[in-house]
Tab-separated table of C-alpha atoms in Angstrom:
chain	number	residue	atom	x	y	z
A	1210	MET	CA	52.736	34.701	32.458
A	1211	LYS	CA	50.305	37.581	32.379
A	1212	ARG	CA	49.284	36.421	28.934
A	1213	LEU	CA	48.508	32.952	30.251
A	1214	ILE	CA	46.256	34.316	32.984
A	1215	ILE	CA	44.431	36.529	30.526
A	1216	TYR	CA	43.943	33.631	28.092
A	1217	THR	CA	42.540	31.487	30.883
A	1218	ILE	CA	40.106	34.181	31.957
A	1219	GLU	CA	39.022	34.773	28.377
A	1220	ILE	CA	38.388	31.098	27.750
A	1221	ILE	CA	36.306	30.736	30.903
A	1222	ILE	CA	34.280	33.897	30.260
A	1223	CYS	CA	33.523	32.858	26.700
A	1224	TYR	CA	32.535	29.358	27.761
A	1225	VAL	CA	30.301	30.495	30.600
A	1226	LEU	CA	28.573	33.099	28.446
A	1227	GLN	CA	28.079	30.641	25.638
A	1228	THR	CA	26.485	28.011	27.818
A	1229	SER	CA	24.573	30.014	30.407
A	1230	MET	CA	23.010	32.887	28.536
A	1231	PHE	CA	21.240	30.534	26.189
A	1232	CYS	CA	17.688	31.539	26.871
A	1233	TYR	CA	18.383	35.269	26.725
A	1234	ILE	CA	20.561	35.764	23.676
A	1235	GLY	CA	19.890	32.647	21.632
A	1236	LEU	CA	18.025	33.282	18.387
A	1237	ALA	CA	15.938	30.416	17.042
A	1238	ASP	CA	17.742	28.087	19.432
A	1239	ILE	CA	21.131	28.887	17.959
A	1240	MET	CA	24.034	30.167	20.013
A	1241	PRO	CA	27.044	32.007	18.626
A	1242	ASN	CA	30.226	30.025	19.025
A	1243	LEU	CA	32.239	32.388	21.216
A	1244	LEU	CA	35.051	29.932	21.866
A	1245	LEU	CA	35.610	29.575	18.156
A	1246	ILE	CA	35.803	33.330	17.765
A	1247	LEU	CA	38.395	33.386	20.536
A	1248	VAL	CA	40.528	30.641	19.005
A	1249	VAL	CA	40.331	31.968	15.464
A	1250	SER	CA	41.020	35.579	16.460
A	1251	TYR	CA	44.151	34.670	18.377
A	1252	ALA	CA	45.326	32.316	15.670
A	1253	TYR	CA	44.966	35.187	13.223
A	1254	MET	CA	46.611	37.736	15.505
A	1255	ARG	CA	49.437	35.602	16.884
A	1256	GLY	CA	50.039	32.662	14.601
A	1257	ARG	CA	49.851	28.899	14.537
A	1258	MET	CA	51.345	28.095	17.924
A	1259	THR	CA	48.985	30.322	19.937
A	1260	GLY	CA	45.990	29.260	17.859
A	1261	MET	CA	46.805	25.641	18.406
A	1262	MET	CA	47.372	25.857	22.148
A	1263	LEU	CA	44.297	28.015	22.704
A	1264	GLY	CA	42.229	25.619	20.594
A	1265	LEU	CA	43.549	22.689	22.580
A	1266	PHE	CA	42.554	24.168	25.924
A	1267	CYS	CA	39.171	25.496	24.759
A	1268	GLY	CA	38.404	22.083	23.335
A	1269	LEU	CA	39.494	20.299	26.476
A	1270	LEU	CA	37.286	22.526	28.603
A	1271	VAL	CA	34.290	21.781	26.378
A	1272	ASP	CA	35.154	18.083	26.444
A	1273	LEU	CA	35.395	17.946	30.199
A	1274	MET	CA	32.235	19.973	30.748
A	1275	SER	CA	29.950	18.573	28.116
A	1276	GLY	CA	29.554	15.205	29.755
A	1277	GLY	CA	30.216	13.335	26.570
A	1278	TYR	CA	31.552	9.846	26.675
A	1279	ILE	CA	34.702	10.549	24.712
A	1280	ILE	CA	37.178	13.189	25.835
A	1281	GLY	CA	39.360	14.816	23.233
A	1282	LEU	CA	37.127	15.172	20.214
A	1283	TYR	CA	36.401	18.874	20.645
A	1284	ALA	CA	40.039	19.416	21.593
A	1285	LEU	CA	41.054	17.876	18.284
A	1286	ILE	CA	38.553	19.904	16.256
A	1287	TYR	CA	39.364	23.223	17.913
A	1288	MET	CA	43.102	22.548	17.787
A	1289	LEU	CA	43.134	21.704	14.086
A	1290	ILE	CA	41.094	24.814	13.325
A	1291	GLY	CA	43.407	26.962	15.454
A	1292	TYR	CA	46.461	25.542	13.723
A	1293	CYS	CA	45.137	25.921	10.185
A	1294	ILE	CA	43.843	29.439	10.772
A	1295	GLY	CA	47.305	30.217	12.196
A	1296	TYR	CA	48.617	30.242	8.634
A	1297	THR	CA	46.701	33.475	8.025
A	1298	TYR	CA	48.998	35.208	10.514
A	1299	ARG	CA	51.156	36.402	7.637
A	1300	TYR	CA	48.254	38.510	6.331
A	1301	TYR	CA	47.702	40.049	9.752
A	1302	SER	CA	47.456	43.775	9.776
A	1303	ASN	CA	46.771	45.878	12.791
A	1304	ASP	CA	43.841	47.857	11.447
A	1305	ASP	CA	42.066	45.407	9.199
A	1306	TYR	CA	38.683	44.503	10.648
A	1307	THR	CA	37.195	42.787	7.587
A	1308	LEU	CA	39.577	39.943	6.950
A	1309	PRO	CA	39.313	38.454	10.476
A	1310	ILE	CA	35.523	38.380	10.177
A	1311	ILE	CA	35.781	36.392	6.955
A	1312	ILE	CA	38.329	34.094	8.553
A	1313	ILE	CA	36.011	33.539	11.514
A	1314	ALA	CA	33.194	32.618	9.127
A	1315	VAL	CA	35.474	30.116	7.386
A	1316	GLY	CA	36.577	28.740	10.738
A	1317	ASP	CA	33.000	28.257	11.883
A	1318	LEU	CA	32.119	26.529	8.638
A	1319	ALA	CA	35.061	24.178	9.136
A	1320	TYR	CA	33.918	23.568	12.697
A	1321	GLY	CA	30.372	22.773	11.572
A	1322	LEU	CA	31.554	20.385	8.892
A	1323	LEU	CA	34.017	18.574	11.152
A	1324	PHE	CA	31.406	18.308	13.866
A	1325	TYR	CA	28.832	16.925	11.440
A	1326	VAL	CA	31.267	14.336	10.106
A	1327	PHE	CA	32.463	13.147	13.512
A	1328	GLU	CA	29.231	13.152	15.439
A	1329	PHE	CA	26.413	12.705	12.935
A	1330	LEU	CA	27.714	11.199	9.716
A	1331	LEU	CA	29.371	8.406	11.650
A	1332	ARG	CA	25.999	7.586	13.213
A	1333	GLY	CA	24.400	7.337	9.806
A	1334	ARG	CA	22.559	10.655	9.695
A	1335	LEU	CA	22.961	11.393	6.021
A	1336	ASN	CA	20.685	14.363	5.477
A	1337	PHE	CA	23.545	16.832	5.311
A	1338	LEU	CA	21.636	19.637	3.599
A	1339	TYR	CA	19.132	19.799	6.409
A	1340	TYR	CA	21.831	20.143	9.052
A	1341	LEU	CA	23.604	22.722	6.920
A	1342	ARG	CA	20.484	24.828	6.601
A	1343	ARG	CA	19.209	24.413	10.120
A	1344	LEU	CA	22.383	24.482	12.223
A	1345	ILE	CA	25.598	25.259	10.428
A	1346	LEU	CA	24.552	28.325	8.414
A	1347	PRO	CA	22.573	30.065	11.190
A	1348	GLU	CA	25.446	29.460	13.569
A	1349	ILE	CA	27.877	31.036	11.101
A	1350	ILE	CA	25.681	34.075	10.605
A	1351	TYR	CA	25.170	34.620	14.300
A	1352	THR	CA	28.815	33.966	15.117
A	1353	VAL	CA	29.935	36.455	12.478
A	1354	ALA	CA	27.564	39.081	13.823
A	1355	VAL	CA	28.886	38.647	17.348
A	1356	SER	CA	32.481	38.460	16.198
A	1357	ILE	CA	32.330	41.976	14.779
A	1358	LEU	CA	32.208	43.236	18.355
A	1359	LEU	CA	34.157	40.506	20.065
A	1360	TYR	CA	37.069	40.646	17.646
A	1361	LYS	CA	37.517	44.352	18.320
A	1362	LEU	CA	37.617	43.672	22.033
A	1363	LEU	CA	40.095	40.803	21.716
A	1364	HIS	CA	42.196	42.852	19.345
A	1365	MET	CA	42.334	45.675	21.855
A	1366	ILE	CA	43.400	43.316	24.651
A	1367	ASN	CA	46.032	41.751	22.434
A	1368	ASN	CA	47.413	45.140	21.421
A	1369	ARG	CA	47.706	46.210	25.011
A	1370	LEU	CA	49.534	43.005	25.933
A	1371	GLU	CA	51.839	43.377	22.957
A	1372	HIS	CA	52.559	46.926	23.972
A	1373	LYS	CA	53.414	45.899	27.536
A	1374	SER	CA	55.739	43.068	26.523
A	1375	GLY	CA	57.411	45.418	24.029
A	1376	GLU	CA	58.194	47.821	26.858
A	1377	GLU	CA	59.622	45.058	29.027
A	1378	ALA	CA	62.031	43.976	26.367
B	111	MET	CA	62.992	39.407	23.446
B	112	ARG	CA	64.951	37.218	25.829
B	113	ARG	CA	61.869	35.326	26.807
B	114	ARG	CA	60.611	34.739	23.353
B	115	SER	CA	63.826	33.199	22.123
B	116	LYS	CA	63.572	30.551	24.820
B	117	ILE	CA	60.406	28.957	23.439
B	118	LYS	CA	61.079	28.368	19.806
B	119	ILE	CA	59.571	25.099	18.719
B	120	ASN	CA	58.513	24.489	15.178
B	121	PRO	CA	54.694	24.540	15.308
B	122	LYS	CA	54.621	21.551	12.986
B	123	TYR	CA	56.258	19.293	15.555
B	124	ALA	CA	54.127	20.702	18.333
B	125	LEU	CA	51.026	19.923	16.253
B	126	ILE	CA	52.101	16.344	15.683
B	127	VAL	CA	52.804	15.852	19.374
B	128	CYS	CA	49.443	17.351	20.366
B	129	VAL	CA	47.474	15.334	17.819
B	130	VAL	CA	49.104	12.134	19.018
B	131	LEU	CA	48.374	13.106	22.631
B	132	ILE	CA	44.732	13.854	21.910
B	133	ILE	CA	44.204	10.674	19.948
B	134	GLY	CA	45.742	8.834	22.872
B	135	LEU	CA	43.342	10.648	25.168
B	136	ILE	CA	40.358	9.764	22.981
B	137	ILE	CA	41.297	6.104	22.981
B	138	PHE	CA	41.990	6.166	26.713
B	139	SER	CA	38.680	7.845	27.541
B	140	PHE	CA	36.828	5.488	25.232
B	141	ARG	CA	38.363	2.485	26.915
B	142	TYR	CA	38.458	3.657	30.542
B	143	GLY	CA	35.901	6.472	30.628
B	144	GLU	CA	35.313	6.188	34.367
B	145	LYS	CA	38.930	6.883	35.289
B	146	LEU	CA	38.671	10.442	34.016
B	147	SER	CA	35.533	11.334	35.907
B	148	PRO	CA	37.396	12.903	38.885
B	149	VAL	CA	38.981	15.374	36.453
B	150	LYS	CA	35.608	16.163	34.920
B	151	ASN	CA	34.164	16.498	38.370
B	152	ALA	CA	36.839	18.980	39.448
B	153	VAL	CA	36.458	21.134	36.351
B	154	SER	CA	32.688	21.260	36.509
B	155	THR	CA	32.741	22.020	40.231
B	156	VAL	CA	34.738	25.151	39.494
B	157	ILE	CA	32.819	26.289	36.429
B	158	THR	CA	29.274	25.570	37.572
B	159	PRO	CA	29.003	28.326	40.209
B	160	MET	CA	30.022	30.829	37.532
B	161	GLN	CA	27.386	29.513	35.175
B	162	ARG	CA	24.832	29.724	37.917
B	163	GLY	CA	25.838	33.330	38.597
B	164	VAL	CA	25.635	34.368	34.967
B	165	ASN	CA	22.359	32.564	34.644
B	166	SER	CA	20.799	34.339	37.584
B	167	VAL	CA	22.009	37.710	36.292
B	168	GLY	CA	20.402	36.904	32.965
B	169	THR	CA	17.174	35.849	34.636
B	170	TYR	CA	17.157	39.053	36.674
B	171	ILE	CA	17.626	41.267	33.635
B	172	SER	CA	15.039	39.516	31.532
B	173	ASP	CA	12.627	39.557	34.451
B	174	GLN	CA	13.102	43.297	34.843
B	175	LEU	CA	12.516	43.826	31.144
B	176	ASP	CA	9.421	41.676	31.278
B	177	ASN	CA	8.162	43.666	34.237
B	178	PHE	CA	8.251	46.882	32.279
B	179	SER	CA	6.713	45.485	29.147
B	180	ASN	CA	3.708	43.574	30.329
B	181	ILE	CA	2.298	44.818	33.583
B	182	ASN	CA	-1.060	45.285	31.904
B	183	GLU	CA	-1.045	41.839	30.417
B	184	LEU	CA	-0.203	40.399	33.779
B	185	GLN	CA	-3.054	42.171	35.486
B	186	GLU	CA	-5.502	40.863	32.909
B	187	GLU	CA	-4.067	37.415	33.242
B	188	ASN	CA	-4.268	37.667	36.976
B	189	THR	CA	-8.010	38.352	36.970
B	190	LYS	CA	-8.547	35.525	34.526
B	191	LEU	CA	-6.486	33.151	36.582
B	192	LYS	CA	-8.353	34.072	39.726
B	193	GLU	CA	-11.628	33.111	38.089
B	194	GLN	CA	-10.070	29.911	36.884
B	195	LEU	CA	-8.718	29.195	40.334
B	196	ALA	CA	-12.151	29.526	41.850
B	197	THR	CA	-13.726	27.066	39.435
B	198	LEU	CA	-10.811	24.694	39.645
B	199	SER	CA	-10.706	24.618	43.404
B	200	TYR	CA	-14.402	23.767	43.401
B	201	GLN	CA	-13.757	20.971	40.941
B	202	ASN	CA	-10.804	19.882	42.988
B	203	LYS	CA	-13.048	19.447	46.002
B	204	LEU	CA	-15.323	17.227	43.997
B	205	TYR	CA	-12.371	15.202	42.787
B	206	LEU	CA	-11.049	14.871	46.303
B	207	GLN	CA	-14.313	13.407	47.399
B	208	ASP	CA	-14.161	10.992	44.508
B	209	LYS	CA	-10.621	10.138	45.442
B	210	TYR	CA	-11.551	9.235	48.995
B	211	GLU	CA	-14.195	6.980	47.604
B	212	LEU	CA	-11.719	5.462	45.181
B	213	ASP	CA	-9.182	4.917	47.922
B	214	ASN	CA	-11.780	3.126	49.926
B	215	PHE	CA	-12.627	0.902	47.024
B	216	ARG	CA	-8.976	0.229	46.449
B	217	THR	CA	-8.347	-0.811	49.982
B	218	LEU	CA	-11.391	-2.987	49.684
B	219	TYR	CA	-10.057	-4.623	46.545
B	220	GLU	CA	-6.504	-4.578	47.883
B	221	VAL	CA	-5.181	-3.022	44.734
B	222	ASP	CA	-1.918	-1.177	45.030
B	223	LYS	CA	-1.698	2.186	43.484
B	224	GLN	CA	-0.612	1.597	39.925
B	225	TYR	CA	1.474	4.689	39.624
B	226	ALA	CA	2.708	5.744	42.995
B	227	ASP	CA	3.547	9.327	43.760
B	228	TYR	CA	7.248	9.397	43.268
B	229	PRO	CA	9.355	11.532	45.638
B	230	LYS	CA	10.618	14.569	43.807
B	231	VAL	CA	13.240	17.293	44.194
B	232	ALA	CA	13.228	20.594	42.325
B	233	ALA	CA	16.240	21.988	40.482
B	234	ARG	CA	17.104	24.831	38.135
B	235	VAL	CA	18.419	24.495	34.612
B	236	ILE	CA	21.683	26.422	34.573
B	237	SER	CA	23.278	25.791	31.221
B	238	LYS	CA	22.870	24.173	27.896
B	239	ASP	CA	25.390	22.121	26.001
B	240	SER	CA	27.857	24.407	24.256
B	241	THR	CA	26.943	23.202	20.792
B	242	ASN	CA	23.706	23.679	18.976
B	243	TRP	CA	23.544	20.023	18.021
B	244	TYR	CA	22.520	18.361	21.238
B	245	ASN	CA	19.784	18.824	23.758
B	246	VAL	CA	21.723	18.207	26.895
B	247	PHE	CA	21.471	20.588	29.796
B	248	LYS	CA	22.914	21.023	33.273
B	249	ILE	CA	20.939	21.315	36.491
B	250	ASP	CA	22.223	22.826	39.711
B	251	LYS	CA	21.859	19.722	41.884
B	252	GLY	CA	24.575	17.121	42.071
B	253	SER	CA	25.876	14.256	44.141
B	254	LYS	CA	25.867	16.420	47.261
B	255	ASP	CA	22.091	16.768	46.919
B	256	GLY	CA	21.684	13.043	46.447
B	257	MET	CA	21.355	12.969	42.690
B	258	LYS	CA	22.198	9.687	41.009
B	259	LYS	CA	22.719	8.603	37.448
B	260	ASN	CA	19.571	7.513	35.557
B	261	MET	CA	17.175	9.496	37.734
B	262	ASN	CA	14.212	10.699	35.710
B	263	VAL	CA	13.668	14.408	35.202
B	264	LEU	CA	10.192	15.920	34.897
B	265	ALA	CA	9.083	19.367	33.910
B	266	GLY	CA	5.525	20.524	34.294
B	267	ASN	CA	3.498	17.357	33.915
B	268	GLY	CA	5.653	15.343	31.584
B	269	LEU	CA	8.949	13.585	31.210
B	270	ALA	CA	11.820	15.916	30.271
B	271	GLY	CA	14.842	13.646	30.317
B	272	ILE	CA	17.212	11.516	32.300
B	273	ILE	CA	20.351	12.254	34.292
B	274	THR	CA	23.329	10.951	32.377
B	275	GLU	CA	26.142	12.139	34.579
B	276	VAL	CA	26.408	13.400	38.143
B	277	HIS	CA	29.055	15.766	39.452
B	278	TYR	CA	29.560	17.246	42.900
B	279	ASN	CA	27.224	20.229	42.543
B	280	ASN	CA	25.648	19.734	39.130
B	281	SER	CA	24.419	17.006	36.820
B	282	ASP	CA	23.912	16.536	33.111
B	283	VAL	CA	20.449	15.773	31.805
B	284	ARG	CA	19.737	14.405	28.355
B	285	ALA	CA	16.377	15.619	27.101
B	286	ILE	CA	14.054	13.135	25.445
B	287	ILE	CA	14.140	15.238	22.276
B	288	ASP	CA	17.905	14.707	21.986
B	289	ASP	CA	19.066	12.838	18.926
B	290	ASN	CA	20.504	10.046	21.070
B	291	SER	CA	17.519	9.542	23.336
B	292	LYS	CA	15.355	6.423	23.213
B	293	VAL	CA	12.492	5.603	25.555
B	294	TRP	CA	10.171	2.588	25.552
B	295	CYS	CA	6.600	3.782	25.970
B	296	MET	CA	3.062	2.624	25.749
B	297	PHE	CA	-0.291	4.024	24.789
B	298	SER	CA	-2.484	4.534	27.777
B	299	LYS	CA	-5.646	3.395	26.010
B	300	THR	CA	-4.502	0.259	24.252
B	301	SER	CA	-1.303	-0.662	26.154
B	302	ASP	CA	0.541	-1.029	22.853
B	303	THR	CA	4.237	-0.373	23.248
B	304	CYS	CA	6.339	1.882	21.088
B	305	LEU	CA	9.828	3.390	21.002
B	306	VAL	CA	10.099	7.164	21.318
B	307	GLN	CA	13.278	8.407	19.673
B	308	GLY	CA	14.578	11.960	19.587
B	309	ASP	CA	15.326	13.295	16.153
B	310	LEU	CA	17.161	16.512	15.422
B	311	GLN	CA	15.160	17.053	12.252
B	312	LEU	CA	11.843	17.039	14.068
B	313	ILE	CA	12.855	19.359	16.899
B	314	ASP	CA	11.878	22.447	14.935
B	315	GLU	CA	8.317	21.238	14.707
B	316	GLY	CA	8.536	20.460	18.421
B	317	LYS	CA	8.046	16.767	17.828
B	318	ILE	CA	9.657	13.409	18.544
B	319	PHE	CA	9.694	10.320	16.384
B	320	VAL	CA	7.750	7.227	17.464
B	321	ASP	CA	8.668	3.859	16.049
B	322	PHE	CA	7.730	0.167	16.324
B	323	ILE	CA	4.032	0.578	17.010
B	324	ASP	CA	2.132	-2.621	16.431
B	325	LYS	CA	0.487	-2.697	13.025
B	326	ASN	CA	-2.893	-3.537	14.490
B	327	ALA	CA	-2.792	-1.043	17.309
B	328	GLN	CA	-6.064	0.852	17.586
B	329	ILE	CA	-4.628	4.275	18.147
B	330	LYS	CA	-5.588	7.669	16.867
B	331	ASP	CA	-4.282	11.226	16.945
B	332	MET	CA	-3.929	12.892	20.352
B	333	ASP	CA	-3.720	9.608	22.237
B	334	GLU	CA	-1.597	9.887	25.337
B	335	VAL	CA	1.754	8.123	25.547
B	336	TYR	CA	3.264	7.058	28.869
B	337	THR	CA	6.571	5.461	29.771
B	338	SER	CA	6.159	1.716	29.935
B	339	LYS	CA	7.342	-0.842	32.416
B	340	GLU	CA	9.640	-2.370	29.834
B	341	SER	CA	11.991	0.577	29.930
B	342	SER	CA	14.942	-0.201	32.154
B	343	ASN	CA	15.878	3.340	33.125
B	344	PHE	CA	12.565	5.153	33.093
B	345	LEU	CA	9.900	4.761	35.730
B	346	PRO	CA	6.546	3.582	34.414
B	347	GLY	CA	3.521	5.789	34.081
B	348	ILE	CA	5.072	9.162	33.344
B	349	LEU	CA	3.336	11.167	30.638
B	350	ILE	CA	5.506	11.836	27.600
B	351	GLY	CA	3.131	13.450	25.174
B	352	TYR	CA	0.457	13.098	22.538
B	353	VAL	CA	0.762	11.157	19.335
B	354	SER	CA	-0.034	12.451	15.831
B	355	ASP	CA	0.662	11.745	12.128
B	356	ILE	CA	0.285	7.987	12.478
B	357	LYS	CA	1.528	6.188	9.378
B	358	LEU	CA	2.015	2.610	8.300
B	359	ASP	CA	5.737	1.995	7.960
B	360	SER	CA	7.041	1.186	4.486
B	361	ASN	CA	7.988	-2.320	5.598
B	362	ASN	CA	4.314	-2.962	6.360
B	363	MET	CA	5.185	-4.485	9.718
B	364	SER	CA	4.708	-1.608	12.094
B	365	LYS	CA	3.399	1.902	12.365
B	366	THR	CA	5.371	5.057	12.916
B	367	ALA	CA	4.133	8.366	14.243
B	368	HIS	CA	5.145	11.717	15.603
B	369	LEU	CA	4.696	12.780	19.185
B	370	THR	CA	4.238	16.213	20.707
B	371	PRO	CA	5.943	16.247	24.087
B	372	ALA	CA	4.014	17.428	27.129
B	373	VAL	CA	7.028	19.500	28.170
B	374	ASP	CA	7.825	22.874	26.659
B	375	PHE	CA	11.514	22.432	25.872
B	376	GLN	CA	11.881	25.981	24.608
B	377	HIS	CA	11.347	27.441	28.037
B	378	LEU	CA	12.826	24.984	30.448
B	379	GLU	CA	13.868	26.668	33.674
B	380	GLU	CA	12.695	24.611	36.612
B	381	VAL	CA	12.648	20.840	36.595
B	382	LEU	CA	11.695	18.128	39.057
B	383	ILE	CA	13.893	15.129	39.635
B	384	ILE	CA	12.371	11.865	40.775
B	385	THR	CA	14.724	10.578	43.445
B	386	GLU	CA	13.531	7.034	43.048
B	387	LEU	CA	15.427	4.893	40.589
B	388	SER	CA	13.800	2.463	38.255
B	389	GLU	CA	14.432	-1.062	39.441
B	390	PRO	CA	17.181	-2.567	37.336
B	391	LEU	CA	16.395	-5.622	35.307
B	392	ILE	CA	18.120	-8.633	36.783
B	393	ASP	CA	19.308	-11.251	34.415
């Protein structure tokens, strides 16, 4: 229960920061994808099920807020990423801070590609290299830079929760 | 451990169920998009005040930082602006006199004002779309302030975008530089029409793509482009920007060009919303 509340708060904080601080922390018009960091970190720390559910709810929030015509597309993208990254749970180690960063980079790349295919390729925008250079790569770099800090924070929260639930049992 | 043993579903099955659910949701929202708007409304009503709070904290901090860094610059600018103000207010007086004269002539000729002063409401930009791919932003006025879908949004002296969705205390605005945006416009000098389309690839240069200009149109660089009366959602006579790089299209039928918008989309904080809607075309 406590976990659920904390997840909810984390999702909302990440979303609000990502959307509202745009003019203060955006570099060259690019924002780090905090929600993706959240989903991927938990998928890595807690496995497929958590990654998937967290991805589903992050995506739904983005869907409902972004004013797009179709609801569910982001939910699908985030959920698939959460689920797939969940497979890396078996390599999880408590004091490895390098692997998760690489996984986050891979996750963001997957996100960029899926997003390009669903939203731009289907509308006939074929100049993939341009989008890769201008949007996908900068977003990955910035996301990775932010994730170095954010992952540590999330990891700390997760450890504390784990510790608590261990005591209860 | 008691609790954990209770929820033991194979993630594979859960994934299949969720994917099916989401695809169902996508199809449902595609077919009956309006039915879901109360849900959207509820969510955005809760989240928006938080965004506004974070935004104002951010503004405060950056303002404070700015204060420290450029007091000197500001003082210089202030003296310059004061001089400018003096000259401009003198000019303004002259113009006002001209305007009275013009008004008189107009009443004499019984000509209506071509471009009326539209009633406007100010609003703040509170958040940007969560992806880097679109240029859609949220403003802090919604249906409770009388906002309606398809109201035009101005910033400074040019067109910034159009309201695409209205919620209780916030609305979504699609900027004219967005990849999905299309506006029918015309050149003020020659009255030739053209279609101004946002293009993600041109955003970096701060430009928009202009298409379907008549081949024989006598236009040149830096000509002004206004919204035309043909556009169904945009009010006529709003400045969009200045044209450049005019080229003959490869099909030899029309000209294409680039357009520099009159609005600075990099630093959009305050916008004005025209509360008058464009008259719908009746068929």
